[in-house]
mmCIF file of C-alpha atoms in Angstrom:
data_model
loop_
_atom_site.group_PDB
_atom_site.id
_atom_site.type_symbol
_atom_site.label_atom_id
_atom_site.label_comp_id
_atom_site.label_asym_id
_atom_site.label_seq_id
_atom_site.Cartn_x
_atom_site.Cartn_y
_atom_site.Cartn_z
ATOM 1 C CA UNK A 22 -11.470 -13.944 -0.982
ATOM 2 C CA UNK A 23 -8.782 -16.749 -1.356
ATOM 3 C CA UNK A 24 -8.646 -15.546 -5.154
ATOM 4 C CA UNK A 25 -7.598 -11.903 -3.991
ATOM 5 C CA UNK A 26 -5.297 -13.153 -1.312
ATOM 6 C CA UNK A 27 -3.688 -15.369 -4.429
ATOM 7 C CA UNK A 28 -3.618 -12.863 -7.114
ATOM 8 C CA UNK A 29 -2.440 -10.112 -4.292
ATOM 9 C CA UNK A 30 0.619 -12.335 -3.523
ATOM 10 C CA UNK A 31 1.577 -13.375 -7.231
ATOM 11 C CA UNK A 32 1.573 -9.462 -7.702
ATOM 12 C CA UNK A 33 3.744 -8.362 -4.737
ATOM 13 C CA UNK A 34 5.525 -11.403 -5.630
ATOM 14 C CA UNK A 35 6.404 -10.349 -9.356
ATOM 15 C CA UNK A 36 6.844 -6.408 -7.911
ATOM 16 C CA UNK A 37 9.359 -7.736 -5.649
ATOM 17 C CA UNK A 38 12.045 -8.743 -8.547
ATOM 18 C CA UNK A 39 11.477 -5.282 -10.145
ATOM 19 C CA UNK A 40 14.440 -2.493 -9.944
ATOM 20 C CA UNK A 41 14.691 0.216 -7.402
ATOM 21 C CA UNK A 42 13.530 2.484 -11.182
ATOM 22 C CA UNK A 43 10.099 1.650 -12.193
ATOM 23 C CA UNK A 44 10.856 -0.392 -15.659
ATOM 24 C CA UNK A 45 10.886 2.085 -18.867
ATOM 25 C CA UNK A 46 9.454 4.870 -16.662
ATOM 26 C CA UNK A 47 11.405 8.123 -18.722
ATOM 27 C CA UNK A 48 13.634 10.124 -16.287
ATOM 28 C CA UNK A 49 12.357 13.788 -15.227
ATOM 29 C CA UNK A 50 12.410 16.747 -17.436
ATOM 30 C CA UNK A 51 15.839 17.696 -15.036
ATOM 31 C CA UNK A 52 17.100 14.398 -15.229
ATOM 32 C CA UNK A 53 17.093 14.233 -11.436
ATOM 33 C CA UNK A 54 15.901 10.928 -10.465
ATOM 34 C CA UNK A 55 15.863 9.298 -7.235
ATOM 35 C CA UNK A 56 13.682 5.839 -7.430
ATOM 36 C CA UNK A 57 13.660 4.071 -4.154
ATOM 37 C CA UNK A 58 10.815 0.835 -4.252
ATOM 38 C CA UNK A 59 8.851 1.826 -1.108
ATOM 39 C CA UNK A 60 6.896 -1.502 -1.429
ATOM 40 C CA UNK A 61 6.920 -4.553 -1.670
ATOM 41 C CA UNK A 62 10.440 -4.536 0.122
ATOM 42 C CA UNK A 63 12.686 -7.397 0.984
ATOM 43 C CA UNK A 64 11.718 -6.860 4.740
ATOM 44 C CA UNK A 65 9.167 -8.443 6.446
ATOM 45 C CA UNK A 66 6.728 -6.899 8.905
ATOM 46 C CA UNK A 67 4.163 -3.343 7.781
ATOM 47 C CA UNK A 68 7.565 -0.574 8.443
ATOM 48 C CA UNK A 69 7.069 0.193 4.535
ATOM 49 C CA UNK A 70 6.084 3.867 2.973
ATOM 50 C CA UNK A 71 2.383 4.919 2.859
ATOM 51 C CA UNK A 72 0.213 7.026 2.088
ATOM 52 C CA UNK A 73 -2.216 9.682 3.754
ATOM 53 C CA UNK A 74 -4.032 12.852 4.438
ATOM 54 C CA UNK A 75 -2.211 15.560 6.068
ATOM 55 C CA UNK A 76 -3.872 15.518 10.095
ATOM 56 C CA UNK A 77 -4.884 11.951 9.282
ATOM 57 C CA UNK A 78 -3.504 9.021 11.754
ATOM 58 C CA UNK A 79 -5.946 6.415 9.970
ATOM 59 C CA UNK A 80 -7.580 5.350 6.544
ATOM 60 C CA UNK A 81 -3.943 5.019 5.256
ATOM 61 C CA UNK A 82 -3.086 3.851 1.685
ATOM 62 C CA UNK A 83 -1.284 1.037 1.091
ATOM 63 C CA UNK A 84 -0.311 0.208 -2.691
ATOM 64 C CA UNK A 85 0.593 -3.105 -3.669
ATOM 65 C CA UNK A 86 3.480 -1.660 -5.300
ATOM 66 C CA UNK A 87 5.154 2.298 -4.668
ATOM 67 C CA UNK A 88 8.044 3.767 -6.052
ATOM 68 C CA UNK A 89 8.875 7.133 -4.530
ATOM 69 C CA UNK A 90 11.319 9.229 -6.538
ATOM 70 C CA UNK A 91 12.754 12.246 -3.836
ATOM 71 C CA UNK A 92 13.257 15.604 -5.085
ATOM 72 C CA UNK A 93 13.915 18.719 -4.003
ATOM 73 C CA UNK A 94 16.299 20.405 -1.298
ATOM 74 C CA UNK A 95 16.936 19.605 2.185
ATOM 75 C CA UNK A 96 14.661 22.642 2.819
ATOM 76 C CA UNK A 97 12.185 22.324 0.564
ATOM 77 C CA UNK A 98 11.963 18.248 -0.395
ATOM 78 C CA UNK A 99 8.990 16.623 -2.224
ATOM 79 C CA UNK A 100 8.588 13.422 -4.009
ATOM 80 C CA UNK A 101 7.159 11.872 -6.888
ATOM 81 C CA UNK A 102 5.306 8.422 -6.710
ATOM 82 C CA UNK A 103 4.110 5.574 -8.819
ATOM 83 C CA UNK A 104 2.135 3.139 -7.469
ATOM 84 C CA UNK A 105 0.221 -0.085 -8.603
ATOM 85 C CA UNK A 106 -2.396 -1.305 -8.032
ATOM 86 C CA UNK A 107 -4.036 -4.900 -8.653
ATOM 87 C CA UNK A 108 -7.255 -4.946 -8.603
ATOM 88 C CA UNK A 109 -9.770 -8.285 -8.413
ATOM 89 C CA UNK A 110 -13.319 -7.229 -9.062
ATOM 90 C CA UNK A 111 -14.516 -3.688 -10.768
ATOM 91 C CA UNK A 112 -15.601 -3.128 -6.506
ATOM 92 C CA UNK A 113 -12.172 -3.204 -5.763
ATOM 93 C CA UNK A 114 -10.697 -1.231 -9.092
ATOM 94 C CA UNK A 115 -13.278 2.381 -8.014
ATOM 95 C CA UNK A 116 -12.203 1.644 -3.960
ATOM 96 C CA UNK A 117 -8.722 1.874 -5.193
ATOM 97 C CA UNK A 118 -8.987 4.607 -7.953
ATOM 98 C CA UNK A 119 -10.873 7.077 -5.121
ATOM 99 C CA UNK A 120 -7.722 6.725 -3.092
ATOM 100 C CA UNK A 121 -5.560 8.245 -6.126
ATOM 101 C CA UNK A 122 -8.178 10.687 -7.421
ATOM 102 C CA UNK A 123 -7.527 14.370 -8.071
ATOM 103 C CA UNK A 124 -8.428 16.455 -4.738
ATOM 104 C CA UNK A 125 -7.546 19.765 -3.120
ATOM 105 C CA UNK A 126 -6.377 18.186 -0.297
ATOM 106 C CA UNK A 127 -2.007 17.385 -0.380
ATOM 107 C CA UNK A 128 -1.130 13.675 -0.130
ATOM 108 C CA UNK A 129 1.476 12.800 1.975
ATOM 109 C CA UNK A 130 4.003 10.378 1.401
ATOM 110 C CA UNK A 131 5.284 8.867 5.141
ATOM 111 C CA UNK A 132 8.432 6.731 5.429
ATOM 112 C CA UNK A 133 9.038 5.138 8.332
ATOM 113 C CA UNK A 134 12.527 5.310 10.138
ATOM 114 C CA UNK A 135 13.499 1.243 9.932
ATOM 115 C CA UNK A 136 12.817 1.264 6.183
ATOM 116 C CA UNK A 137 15.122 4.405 6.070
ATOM 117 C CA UNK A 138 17.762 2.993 7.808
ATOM 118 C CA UNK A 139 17.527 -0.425 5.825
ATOM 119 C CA UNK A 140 19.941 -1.105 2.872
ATOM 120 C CA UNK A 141 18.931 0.001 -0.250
ATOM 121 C CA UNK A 142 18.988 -3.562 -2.084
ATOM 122 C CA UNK A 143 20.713 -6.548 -0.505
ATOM 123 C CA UNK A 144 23.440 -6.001 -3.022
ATOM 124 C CA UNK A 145 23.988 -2.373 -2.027
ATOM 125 C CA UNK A 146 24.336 -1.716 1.618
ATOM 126 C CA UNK A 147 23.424 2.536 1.235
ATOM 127 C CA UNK A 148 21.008 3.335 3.640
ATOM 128 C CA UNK A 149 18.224 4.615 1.980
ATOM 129 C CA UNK A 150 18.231 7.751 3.977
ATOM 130 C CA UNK A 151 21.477 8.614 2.254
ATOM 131 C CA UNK A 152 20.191 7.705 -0.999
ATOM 132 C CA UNK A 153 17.206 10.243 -1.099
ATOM 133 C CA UNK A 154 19.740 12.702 -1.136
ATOM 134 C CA UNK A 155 17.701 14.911 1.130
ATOM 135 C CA UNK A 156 18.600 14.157 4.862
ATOM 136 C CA UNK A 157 22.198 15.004 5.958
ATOM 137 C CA UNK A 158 22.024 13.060 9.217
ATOM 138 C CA UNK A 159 20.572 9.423 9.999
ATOM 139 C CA UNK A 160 17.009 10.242 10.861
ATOM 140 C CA UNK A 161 15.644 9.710 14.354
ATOM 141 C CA UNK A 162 11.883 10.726 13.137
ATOM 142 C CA UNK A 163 9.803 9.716 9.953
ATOM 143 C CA UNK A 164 10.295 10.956 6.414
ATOM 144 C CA UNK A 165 7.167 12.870 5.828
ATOM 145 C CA UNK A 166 7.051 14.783 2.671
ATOM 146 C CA UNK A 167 4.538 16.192 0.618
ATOM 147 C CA UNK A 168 3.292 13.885 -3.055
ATOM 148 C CA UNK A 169 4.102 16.305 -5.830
ATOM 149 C CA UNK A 170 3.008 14.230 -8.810
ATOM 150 C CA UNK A 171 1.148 10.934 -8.735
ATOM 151 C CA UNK A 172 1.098 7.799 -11.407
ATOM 152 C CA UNK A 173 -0.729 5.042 -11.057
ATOM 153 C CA UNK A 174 -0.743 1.412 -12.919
ATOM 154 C CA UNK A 175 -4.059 -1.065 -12.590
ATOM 155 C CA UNK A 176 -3.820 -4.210 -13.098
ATOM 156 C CA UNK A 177 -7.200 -5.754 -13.378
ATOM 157 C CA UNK A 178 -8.332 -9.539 -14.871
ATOM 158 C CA UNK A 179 -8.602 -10.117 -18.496
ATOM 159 C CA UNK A 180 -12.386 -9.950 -18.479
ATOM 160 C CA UNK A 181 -12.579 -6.282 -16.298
ATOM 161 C CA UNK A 182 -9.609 -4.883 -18.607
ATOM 162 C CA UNK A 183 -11.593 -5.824 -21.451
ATOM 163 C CA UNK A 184 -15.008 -3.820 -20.328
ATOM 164 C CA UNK A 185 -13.313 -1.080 -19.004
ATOM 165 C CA UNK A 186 -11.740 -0.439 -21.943
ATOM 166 C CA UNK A 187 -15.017 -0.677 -23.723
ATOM 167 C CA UNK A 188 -16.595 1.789 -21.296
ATOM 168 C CA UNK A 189 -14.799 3.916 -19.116
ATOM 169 C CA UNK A 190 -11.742 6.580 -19.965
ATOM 170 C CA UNK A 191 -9.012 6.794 -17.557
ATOM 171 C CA UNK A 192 -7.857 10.097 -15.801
ATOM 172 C CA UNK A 193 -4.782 11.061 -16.618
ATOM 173 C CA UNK A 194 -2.563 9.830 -13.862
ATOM 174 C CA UNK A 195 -4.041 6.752 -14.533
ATOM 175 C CA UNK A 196 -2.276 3.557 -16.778
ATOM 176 C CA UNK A 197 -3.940 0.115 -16.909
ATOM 177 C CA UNK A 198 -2.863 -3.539 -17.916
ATOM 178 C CA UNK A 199 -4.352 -7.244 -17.464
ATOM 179 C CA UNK A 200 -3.341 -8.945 -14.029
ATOM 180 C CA UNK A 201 -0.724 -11.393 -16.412
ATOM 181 C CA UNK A 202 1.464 -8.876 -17.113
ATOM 182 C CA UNK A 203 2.481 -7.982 -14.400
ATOM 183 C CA UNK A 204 2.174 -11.606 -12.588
ATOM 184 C CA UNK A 205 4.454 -13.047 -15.416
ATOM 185 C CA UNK A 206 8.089 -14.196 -15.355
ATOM 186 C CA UNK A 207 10.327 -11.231 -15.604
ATOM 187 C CA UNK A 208 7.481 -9.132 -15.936
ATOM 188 C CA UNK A 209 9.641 -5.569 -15.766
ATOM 189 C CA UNK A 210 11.402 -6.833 -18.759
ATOM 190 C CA UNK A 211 8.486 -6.870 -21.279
ATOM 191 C CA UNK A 212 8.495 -4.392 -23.919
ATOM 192 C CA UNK A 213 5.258 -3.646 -24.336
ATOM 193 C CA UNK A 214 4.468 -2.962 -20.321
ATOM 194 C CA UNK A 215 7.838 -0.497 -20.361
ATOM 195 C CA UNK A 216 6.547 1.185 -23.229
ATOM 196 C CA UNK A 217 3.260 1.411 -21.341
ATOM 197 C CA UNK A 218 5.763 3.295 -18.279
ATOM 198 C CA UNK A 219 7.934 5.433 -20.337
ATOM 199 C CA UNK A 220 4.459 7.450 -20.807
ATOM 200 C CA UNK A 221 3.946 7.425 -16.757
ATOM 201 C CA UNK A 222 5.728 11.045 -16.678
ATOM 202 C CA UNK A 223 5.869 14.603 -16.536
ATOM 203 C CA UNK A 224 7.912 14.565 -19.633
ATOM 204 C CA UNK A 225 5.755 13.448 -21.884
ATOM 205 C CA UNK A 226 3.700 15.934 -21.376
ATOM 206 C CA UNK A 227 6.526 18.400 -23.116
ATOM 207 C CA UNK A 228 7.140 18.504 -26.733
ATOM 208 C CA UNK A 229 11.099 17.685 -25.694
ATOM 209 C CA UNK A 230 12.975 17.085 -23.073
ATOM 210 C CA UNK A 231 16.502 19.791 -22.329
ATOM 211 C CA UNK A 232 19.584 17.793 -22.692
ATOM 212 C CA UNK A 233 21.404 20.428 -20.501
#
């Protein structure tokens, strides 16, 4: 347990110094991006983004890192997420990748009103209500909007990378790396890990992307 709790804060630690843009992650197909980092935050206390079932008040998930990328119209909004994920033991990598798994039910993305109000980055005093480009008023009730596409990065020790590797076949929303690259110093500038991201998209799904 004091090994999660360790690895858990290096993690959070390392996400915290990464841009409001995932690192590498290609832009959309439209070239309409608009990354917030829903966690970890520079806040403290738990008023961060999460995740849920719609009708659900409980069993919420809580990634050790989310981006949320809003899309949309003020009418009809949706958003876009990656998350990661580190993950200690193989328990704690199938716990984690049932929360993420394809379903028919819609996942909702939830974002509380004191992280919308908060500045976007302690260098940039937007509100990040104004920078999802989606509400034209200061919000008095949550952000709730439903998960359009879903990417997620584990990050699992050297020795469970290794054998799942050897054994298992991720979905396809699914990207993996060992636990020290993302725990290492200036992490979201390694080459290898962004090239790993620019592949966590809808557009590289397409044979090439409209310049117009």
């Amino acid at each position: 347990m004091p090994e999660k709790r360790s690895l858990d804060a290096m993690v959070k630690s390392r996400l915290r110094e990464w841009p409001q843009h995932p690192p590498g992650l290609a832009p959309r197909p439209n070239h309409q991006d608009t990354w917030l980092r829903g966690r970890p935050t520079y806040e403290q206390g738990s008023c961060h983004p999460f995740l849920k079932l719609p009708g659900s008040n409980r069993l919420r998930t809580l990634p050790d890192g989310l981006w949320l990328n809003f899309g949309g119209t003020p009418e009809e909004p949706f958003v876009d997420i990656f998350a990661v994920e580190a993950c200690v033991s193989l328990a704690n990598l199938l716990d984690k990748r049932s929360r993420f798994a394809p379903s028919t039910h819609s996942l909702l993305a939830v974002c509380p009103i004191p992280w919308l109000l908060a500045q976007v980055m302690r260098s940039d005093p937007t509100p990040r209500w104004r920078a999802t480009g989606l509400l034209r008023h200061e919000p008095v009730l949550p952000l709730v909007l439903p998960v359009r596409d879903i990417r997620v990065l584990f990050a699992l020790t050297d020795k469970n990378y290794s054998g799942f590797m050897k054994h298992q076949l991720p979905h396809a929303h699914e990207y993996y790396a060992p636990m020290d690259a993302l725990t290492a110093w200036e992490s979201d500038k390694n080459p290898a890990l962004q090239a790993l991201l620019a592949r966590a998209t809808a557009s590289a799904n397409f044979l090439s992307v409209p310049t117009g």
